[in-house]
Short mmCIF file of C-alpha atoms in Angstrom, two decimals:
data_model
loop_
_atom_site.label_atom_id
_atom_site.label_comp_id
_atom_site.label_asym_id
_atom_site.label_seq_id
_atom_site.Cartn_x
_atom_site.Cartn_y
_atom_site.Cartn_z
CA MET A 13 86.68 83.35 155.18
CA SER A 14 88.90 81.58 157.48
CA TYR A 15 91.89 79.76 156.68
CA SER A 16 93.49 77.02 158.40
CA ALA A 17 97.09 77.03 159.95
CA GLY A 18 98.56 75.49 157.12
CA GLU A 19 96.69 77.91 154.91
CA ARG A 20 98.15 80.93 156.32
CA ILE A 21 101.69 79.84 156.15
CA GLU A 22 101.37 78.75 152.84
CA LEU A 23 99.63 82.30 151.95
CA GLN A 24 102.64 84.39 153.92
CA ARG A 25 105.30 82.20 151.76
CA GLN A 26 103.62 83.13 148.35
CA ARG A 27 103.52 86.81 149.76
CA ILE A 28 107.13 86.71 150.60
CA LEU A 29 108.10 85.25 147.13
CA LYS A 30 106.11 87.51 145.02
CA ALA A 31 107.64 90.36 146.95
CA ALA A 32 111.21 88.85 146.55
CA LYS A 33 110.54 88.74 143.05
CA ARG A 34 109.69 92.41 142.98
CA CYS A 35 112.56 93.25 144.85
CA PHE A 36 114.97 91.07 142.44
CA ILE A 37 113.44 92.62 139.39
CA ALA A 38 113.75 96.24 140.59
CA HIS A 39 117.34 96.10 142.24
CA GLY A 40 118.98 92.84 141.01
CA PHE A 41 119.57 89.72 143.17
CA HIS A 42 122.49 90.54 145.14
CA ALA A 43 121.49 94.30 145.66
CA ALA A 44 118.21 93.23 147.17
CA ALA A 45 118.51 92.87 150.65
CA ILE A 46 116.37 90.81 152.73
CA SER A 47 115.32 94.13 154.59
CA ASP A 48 113.99 95.44 151.19
CA ILE A 49 111.87 92.31 150.75
CA ALA A 50 110.37 92.30 154.30
CA ALA A 51 109.32 96.10 153.30
CA GLU A 52 108.00 95.29 150.12
CA ALA A 53 106.02 92.15 151.74
CA GLY A 54 105.25 94.41 154.64
CA ILE A 55 106.22 92.11 157.52
CA SER A 56 109.26 91.90 159.96
CA GLN A 57 112.45 90.94 158.84
CA GLY A 58 112.83 88.35 161.17
CA LEU A 59 109.70 86.44 160.09
CA ILE A 60 110.96 86.07 156.19
CA TYR A 61 113.60 84.20 158.43
CA ARG A 62 111.31 81.83 160.14
CA TYR A 63 109.94 80.75 155.84
CA PHE A 64 113.62 81.10 154.32
CA GLU A 65 117.21 80.75 155.63
CA ASN A 66 118.54 82.93 153.19
CA LYS A 67 118.32 84.55 149.89
CA ARG A 68 119.27 81.43 148.15
CA ALA A 69 116.34 79.43 150.09
CA ILE A 70 114.17 82.46 148.17
CA ILE A 71 115.73 81.73 144.75
CA LEU A 72 114.95 78.06 144.74
CA ALA A 73 111.62 78.70 145.80
CA ILE A 74 110.55 81.34 142.72
CA ILE A 75 112.22 78.37 140.34
CA GLU A 76 110.23 75.84 142.13
CA MET A 77 106.93 78.44 141.61
CA GLN A 78 107.81 78.71 138.23
CA LEU A 79 107.51 75.17 137.75
CA VAL A 80 104.17 74.96 139.36
CA GLU A 81 103.25 78.25 136.98
CA ASN A 82 104.24 76.37 133.67
CA ARG A 83 102.56 73.23 134.55
CA GLU A 84 99.32 75.27 135.22
CA ASN A 85 99.74 77.11 132.05
CA LEU A 86 100.17 74.15 129.98
CA ASP A 87 97.12 72.51 131.65
CA ARG A 88 94.98 75.88 130.29
CA LEU A 89 96.55 74.72 126.65
CA GLN A 90 93.69 73.28 124.23
CA ALA A 91 95.26 70.78 121.37
CA SER A 92 93.78 73.74 119.10
CA THR A 93 95.20 76.19 120.93
CA ASP A 94 96.35 79.30 118.26
CA PHE A 95 100.19 79.59 119.41
CA VAL A 96 101.24 81.94 116.83
CA ALA A 97 98.24 84.47 118.29
CA ALA A 98 99.27 83.44 121.69
CA LEU A 99 102.83 84.27 121.46
CA GLY A 100 102.00 87.26 119.69
CA GLN A 101 100.12 88.60 122.57
CA ALA A 102 102.84 87.09 125.14
CA TYR A 103 105.59 89.22 123.20
CA GLY A 104 103.83 92.61 123.90
CA LEU A 105 103.64 91.51 128.05
CA TRP A 106 107.42 90.23 128.09
CA ALA A 107 108.30 93.65 126.19
CA LYS A 108 106.83 95.62 129.22
CA GLY A 109 108.44 93.24 131.74
CA ASP A 110 105.28 92.33 133.21
CA PRO A 111 106.20 90.29 136.47
CA GLU A 112 103.47 88.02 136.57
CA LEU A 113 105.26 86.37 133.25
CA TRP A 114 108.58 85.12 132.58
CA HIS A 115 110.90 88.31 133.32
CA ALA A 116 113.83 88.29 131.03
CA GLY A 117 115.43 90.60 133.80
CA LEU A 118 114.35 88.05 136.67
CA HIS A 119 115.55 84.70 134.57
CA GLY A 120 118.57 86.57 133.68
CA GLU A 121 119.31 87.08 137.43
CA ILE A 122 118.41 83.11 137.86
CA ALA A 123 121.15 82.70 135.13
CA ALA A 124 123.86 84.52 136.36
CA GLU A 125 123.20 83.14 140.35
CA SER A 126 123.07 79.54 138.56
CA LEU A 127 126.68 80.12 137.20
CA ARG A 128 127.78 81.61 140.59
CA ASP A 129 126.14 78.97 142.97
CA PRO A 130 126.16 75.32 141.84
CA ILE A 131 123.00 74.55 144.33
CA VAL A 132 121.15 76.79 142.11
CA ALA A 133 122.34 75.26 139.30
CA ASP A 134 121.41 71.67 140.18
CA ALA A 135 117.93 73.13 141.25
CA LEU A 136 117.43 74.75 137.79
CA ARG A 137 118.77 71.64 136.06
CA ARG A 138 116.17 69.28 137.99
CA SER A 139 113.36 71.90 137.26
CA GLU A 140 114.03 72.00 133.54
CA GLN A 141 113.63 68.56 133.68
CA GLN A 142 110.79 68.38 135.10
CA ASN A 143 109.47 70.75 133.04
CA ARG A 144 110.30 68.78 129.96
CA GLN A 145 108.42 66.09 131.16
CA ALA A 146 105.33 68.14 131.45
CA LEU A 147 105.63 69.65 128.00
CA MET A 148 106.52 65.70 126.82
CA ALA A 149 103.20 64.80 128.14
CA TRP A 150 101.52 67.55 127.19
CA PHE A 151 102.58 66.82 123.47
CA HIS A 152 101.62 63.26 123.70
CA ARG A 153 97.95 64.01 125.01
CA ARG A 154 97.80 66.64 122.25
CA ASP A 155 99.02 63.99 119.25
CA ALA A 156 96.39 61.55 120.84
CA GLU A 157 93.63 63.68 120.66
CA MET A 158 94.84 64.39 116.84
CA GLY A 159 94.87 60.74 116.35
CA ARG A 160 98.65 61.11 115.82
CA ARG A 161 101.33 58.97 117.73
CA THR A 162 104.90 61.35 118.99
CA SER A 163 107.61 58.60 120.13
CA ASP A 164 109.25 59.86 123.15
CA GLU A 165 112.33 61.13 121.60
CA ASP A 166 110.17 63.33 119.01
CA ALA A 167 108.18 65.10 122.10
CA GLN A 168 111.68 65.31 124.02
CA LEU A 169 113.20 67.23 121.07
CA ARG A 170 109.70 69.19 120.42
CA ALA A 171 109.92 70.40 123.97
CA ALA A 172 112.90 71.10 124.47
CA LEU A 173 112.60 73.63 121.23
CA MET A 174 109.77 74.72 122.67
CA SER A 175 111.54 76.10 125.76
CA CYS A 176 114.25 77.54 123.15
CA ILE A 177 112.00 79.36 121.26
CA VAL A 178 109.78 81.05 124.06
CA GLU A 179 112.77 82.09 126.13
CA GLY A 180 114.22 83.26 122.99
CA LEU A 181 111.20 85.34 122.29
CA ALA A 182 110.93 86.81 125.56
CA ILE A 183 114.43 88.02 125.94
CA ARG A 184 113.72 89.49 121.82
CA ALA A 185 110.60 91.29 123.23
CA VAL A 186 113.00 93.07 125.74
CA ARG A 187 115.89 93.80 123.32
CA GLU A 188 113.39 94.84 120.41
CA PRO A 189 110.23 95.99 121.81
CA ASP A 190 109.06 97.44 118.77
CA LEU A 191 109.70 94.20 116.28
CA PRO A 192 106.99 94.65 113.67
CA PRO A 193 104.03 92.51 114.51
CA GLU A 194 104.19 91.09 110.77
CA ILE A 195 108.31 90.14 111.32
CA LEU A 196 106.99 88.46 114.77
CA ARG A 197 104.24 86.83 113.09
CA ALA A 198 106.02 85.39 110.03
CA MET A 199 108.62 84.20 112.53
CA LEU A 200 105.94 81.86 114.54
CA GLU A 201 104.43 80.72 111.54
CA ARG A 202 107.79 79.23 110.28
CA MET A 203 108.69 77.73 114.05
CA MET A 204 105.75 76.39 115.43
CA PRO A 205 105.31 73.87 112.83
CA LEU A 206 108.41 72.51 114.11
CA VAL A 207 106.94 72.17 117.49
CA LEU A 208 103.57 71.50 116.86
CA GLY A 209 104.29 68.75 114.04
CA ASP A 210 101.60 70.14 112.50
CA MET B 1 156.25 98.31 121.27
CA SER B 2 155.08 101.87 121.80
CA TYR B 3 151.22 103.43 121.52
CA SER B 4 149.82 106.49 120.69
CA ALA B 5 147.87 108.68 123.32
CA GLY B 6 145.02 107.62 121.59
CA GLU B 7 145.80 104.02 121.38
CA ARG B 8 146.51 104.05 124.84
CA ILE B 9 143.25 105.88 126.16
CA GLU B 10 141.17 102.67 124.18
CA LEU B 11 143.23 100.11 125.93
CA GLN B 12 142.51 101.45 128.78
CA ARG B 13 138.99 101.96 128.08
CA GLN B 14 138.80 98.33 127.02
CA ARG B 15 140.23 97.33 130.03
CA ILE B 16 137.82 99.04 132.29
CA LEU B 17 135.13 97.66 129.98
CA LYS B 18 136.23 94.11 130.55
CA ALA B 19 136.57 94.19 134.33
CA ALA B 20 133.60 95.88 134.16
CA LYS B 21 131.56 92.74 132.80
CA ARG B 22 133.74 90.64 134.82
CA CYS B 23 132.16 92.65 138.31
CA PHE B 24 128.56 92.47 136.88
CA ILE B 25 129.05 88.82 136.00
CA ALA B 26 130.18 88.35 139.54
CA HIS B 27 128.18 90.39 141.44
CA GLY B 28 125.26 91.67 139.52
CA PHE B 29 124.86 94.96 138.24
CA HIS B 30 123.66 97.22 140.88
CA ALA B 31 125.84 95.19 143.60
CA ALA B 32 128.92 95.67 141.88
CA ALA B 33 130.39 99.33 142.82
CA ILE B 34 132.90 101.79 140.88
CA SER B 35 135.41 100.60 143.46
CA ASP B 36 135.37 97.00 142.73
CA ILE B 37 135.62 97.49 138.87
CA ALA B 38 138.67 99.54 139.44
CA ALA B 39 140.24 97.17 142.14
CA GLU B 40 139.39 94.48 138.86
CA ALA B 41 141.32 96.72 136.30
CA GLY B 42 143.89 97.53 138.66
CA ILE B 43 143.43 101.36 138.52
CA SER B 44 141.97 103.88 140.64
CA GLN B 45 138.52 104.70 140.75
CA GLY B 46 139.22 108.25 139.59
CA LEU B 47 140.67 107.01 136.53
CA ILE B 48 137.75 105.55 135.68
CA TYR B 49 135.40 108.32 136.20
CA ARG B 50 137.79 110.08 133.58
CA TYR B 51 136.47 107.37 131.19
CA PHE B 52 133.04 106.90 132.60
CA GLU B 53 130.53 109.19 134.25
CA ASN B 54 128.64 106.24 136.13
CA LYS B 55 127.60 102.69 135.99
CA ARG B 56 125.27 103.58 133.13
CA ALA B 57 127.97 105.12 130.52
CA ILE B 58 129.23 101.39 131.09
CA ILE B 59 126.71 99.48 130.53
CA LEU B 60 126.12 101.78 127.41
CA ALA B 61 129.66 101.10 126.56
CA ILE B 62 129.45 97.00 126.92
CA ILE B 63 126.31 97.48 124.50
CA GLU B 64 128.31 98.80 122.09
CA MET B 65 131.23 96.62 122.27
CA GLN B 66 128.83 93.64 121.83
CA LEU B 67 127.71 95.09 118.65
CA VAL B 68 131.38 95.76 117.55
CA GLU B 69 132.13 91.68 118.48
CA ASN B 70 129.15 90.71 116.80
CA ARG B 71 130.27 92.36 113.34
CA GLU B 72 133.41 90.58 113.92
CA ASN B 73 132.26 87.14 114.31
CA LEU B 74 129.90 87.70 111.43
CA ASP B 75 133.06 88.31 109.18
CA ARG B 76 134.50 85.69 110.55
CA LEU B 77 131.68 83.44 109.24
CA GLN B 78 131.65 81.56 105.70
CA ALA B 79 128.88 80.65 103.35
CA SER B 80 129.76 77.12 103.84
CA THR B 81 129.85 77.88 107.79
CA ASP B 82 128.78 74.75 109.37
CA PHE B 83 126.33 76.43 111.73
CA VAL B 84 124.78 72.96 113.55
CA ALA B 85 128.25 72.12 114.29
CA ALA B 86 129.31 75.86 115.36
CA LEU B 87 126.11 76.42 117.62
CA GLY B 88 126.73 72.70 118.70
CA GLN B 89 129.98 73.82 120.01
CA ALA B 90 129.28 77.42 121.55
CA TYR B 91 126.62 75.63 123.56
CA GLY B 92 129.47 73.81 125.97
CA LEU B 93 130.89 77.44 126.44
CA TRP B 94 127.68 79.34 126.90
CA ALA B 95 126.74 76.47 129.42
CA LYS B 96 130.09 77.37 131.57
CA GLY B 97 129.46 81.00 131.33
CA ASP B 98 132.52 81.90 129.23
CA PRO B 99 132.83 86.08 129.75
CA GLU B 100 134.02 86.01 126.64
CA LEU B 101 130.83 85.00 124.89
CA TRP B 102 127.01 85.95 125.25
CA HIS B 103 126.57 85.55 128.77
CA ALA B 104 123.43 84.75 129.83
CA GLY B 105 123.87 86.19 133.40
CA LEU B 106 125.05 89.56 131.97
CA HIS B 107 122.81 89.70 129.24
CA GLY B 108 120.38 89.47 131.77
CA GLU B 109 121.41 92.06 133.76
CA ILE B 110 121.28 94.36 130.93
CA ALA B 111 117.62 93.12 129.79
CA ALA B 112 116.66 93.67 133.84
CA GLU B 113 118.45 96.85 133.80
CA SER B 114 116.89 98.09 130.03
CA LEU B 115 113.43 97.78 132.07
CA ARG B 116 114.31 100.01 134.30
CA ASP B 117 116.21 102.74 133.08
CA PRO B 118 114.86 104.10 129.30
CA ILE B 119 118.12 105.09 128.10
CA VAL B 120 119.59 101.48 128.24
CA ALA B 121 116.37 100.61 126.49
CA ASP B 122 116.62 102.98 123.52
CA ALA B 123 120.45 101.85 123.34
CA LEU B 124 119.39 98.37 123.47
CA ARG B 125 116.96 99.19 120.46
CA ARG B 126 119.21 100.82 118.49
CA SER B 127 121.91 98.44 118.60
CA GLU B 128 119.27 95.87 117.64
CA GLN B 129 118.45 97.67 114.80
CA GLN B 130 122.29 98.02 113.61
CA ASN B 131 122.79 94.10 114.61
CA ARG B 132 119.74 93.18 112.19
CA GLN B 133 121.21 95.08 109.51
CA ALA B 134 124.26 93.75 109.43
CA LEU B 135 122.90 90.17 109.56
CA MET B 136 120.54 90.96 107.05
CA ALA B 137 123.85 92.56 104.93
CA TRP B 138 125.40 88.54 105.40
CA PHE B 139 122.38 86.81 104.27
CA HIS B 140 122.35 88.40 101.30
CA ARG B 141 126.12 87.99 100.82
CA ARG B 142 125.83 84.54 101.52
CA ASP B 143 122.72 84.25 99.39
CA ALA B 144 124.72 85.90 96.57
CA GLU B 145 127.47 83.92 96.62
CA MET B 146 125.11 80.79 96.45
CA GLY B 147 123.20 82.04 93.33
CA ARG B 148 120.33 82.82 95.11
CA ARG B 149 118.25 86.33 95.75
CA THR B 150 116.83 87.35 98.89
CA SER B 151 114.04 90.00 99.20
CA ASP B 152 114.81 92.31 102.17
CA GLU B 153 111.39 91.15 104.17
CA ASP B 154 113.22 87.71 104.06
CA ALA B 155 116.51 88.49 104.97
CA GLN B 156 115.08 90.81 108.04
CA LEU B 157 112.44 87.82 109.14
CA ARG B 158 115.45 85.39 108.84
CA ALA B 159 117.66 87.57 111.08
CA ALA B 160 115.37 88.11 113.28
CA LEU B 161 114.78 83.95 113.34
CA MET B 162 118.37 83.91 114.06
CA SER B 163 118.72 86.32 117.15
CA CYS B 164 115.79 84.11 118.65
CA ILE B 165 117.09 80.83 118.19
CA VAL B 166 120.96 82.07 119.01
CA GLU B 167 119.99 83.82 122.45
CA GLY B 168 117.36 81.06 123.17
CA LEU B 169 120.16 78.52 123.11
CA ALA B 170 122.25 80.79 124.90
CA ILE B 171 119.61 80.74 128.33
CA ARG B 172 118.67 77.06 127.20
CA ALA B 173 122.96 76.09 127.64
CA VAL B 174 122.74 77.62 131.53
CA ARG B 175 119.68 76.27 132.46
CA GLU B 176 120.21 72.87 131.21
CA PRO B 177 123.87 71.85 130.55
CA ASP B 178 123.58 68.52 130.27
CA LEU B 179 121.14 68.48 127.32
CA PRO B 180 121.93 65.26 125.16
CA PRO B 181 124.06 66.11 122.20
CA GLU B 182 122.09 64.33 119.85
CA ILE B 183 118.81 66.62 121.23
CA LEU B 184 120.66 69.58 120.54
CA ARG B 185 122.35 68.55 117.14
CA ALA B 186 118.41 67.45 116.08
CA MET B 187 117.12 71.27 117.17
CA LEU B 188 119.66 72.40 115.16
CA GLU B 189 118.92 70.47 112.19
CA ARG B 190 115.38 71.32 112.39
CA MET B 191 115.88 75.26 113.32
CA MET B 192 118.75 76.38 111.07
CA PRO B 193 117.42 75.94 107.52
CA LEU B 194 114.40 78.36 108.56
CA VAL B 195 117.43 81.02 109.04
CA LEU B 196 119.55 80.36 106.29
CA GLY B 197 116.99 78.95 103.71
CA ASP B 198 119.13 76.16 102.60
#
């Protein structure tokens, strides 16, 4: 299998970002040095600087990567997806700090950095707007499939509720990994109708 | 005004913890050195070690301090507290990263650390259990005042919902400080009845 120059660049970029995520998770954003990220990715420090000017550029790229992943996750969802079951399952993975999922530590680092750096805050705000739009479009599609109509205001409200609930659960999973499954299920059964409008 | 020896020790301890919170918020848990905390508190490094063996001991004390603050906040709440208004107001303070409140960055650091260090994870779990008990007791009191009865299961479910929603909102405030107030209000109006059972 051979890659074009453009594909090779993109693969290298992804490799650096994944290594950076692991380093930020392991050491924290400020304690992780570019040299740690280079060692983790198995490439030279000089090469990293050809892709990213500094750690801020890396965190901005991680925010963007998260946005793309969110969109891909949304594309996989069906109108019939059982959210109570799916989020119940996600809870166990969040609790373990799976770096492939929304990671409470990494997102805490990003939140902390956005409170220190207005450029990171701006990027986060813009990515949330795009997230919101993607979620709203998904609610509109789902409702249309179910023969219902949703106003834009209602879709916006439900999208914000969804983000609040999912992130609240992801934090809960880390703070309280042994929450009894029947309580978690009952929580989801109460909250999801607000989001889905079912 | 004069203090007893015990009071002086407790005041010094509080001063170190507050300085540590500010340092963790400013630099991150791993990048903040004991020497930074000493400088921030305006005391010697040696003195800090007389109170706290290491940074882990400081983070355990911060978790405990948060528990005490949560209880004090609960004690101030009335059955008639308007949660929609109160949480709407908190949103603006969370968005600014007010270090006196639940701080998304600091709690992100604590979550990240608990995923690295099982002793921190244990402390967090135990503090969540106590938090849960305090919240459940508050729901029982509130319901009794309103002439209602709540089962323990229901109180437990509502306490977990409350934590999930409040933390989800605190994250949202940082990621999306300009969420339109009418959307925030509508979110709270939909979610709070699940928590309060009103």
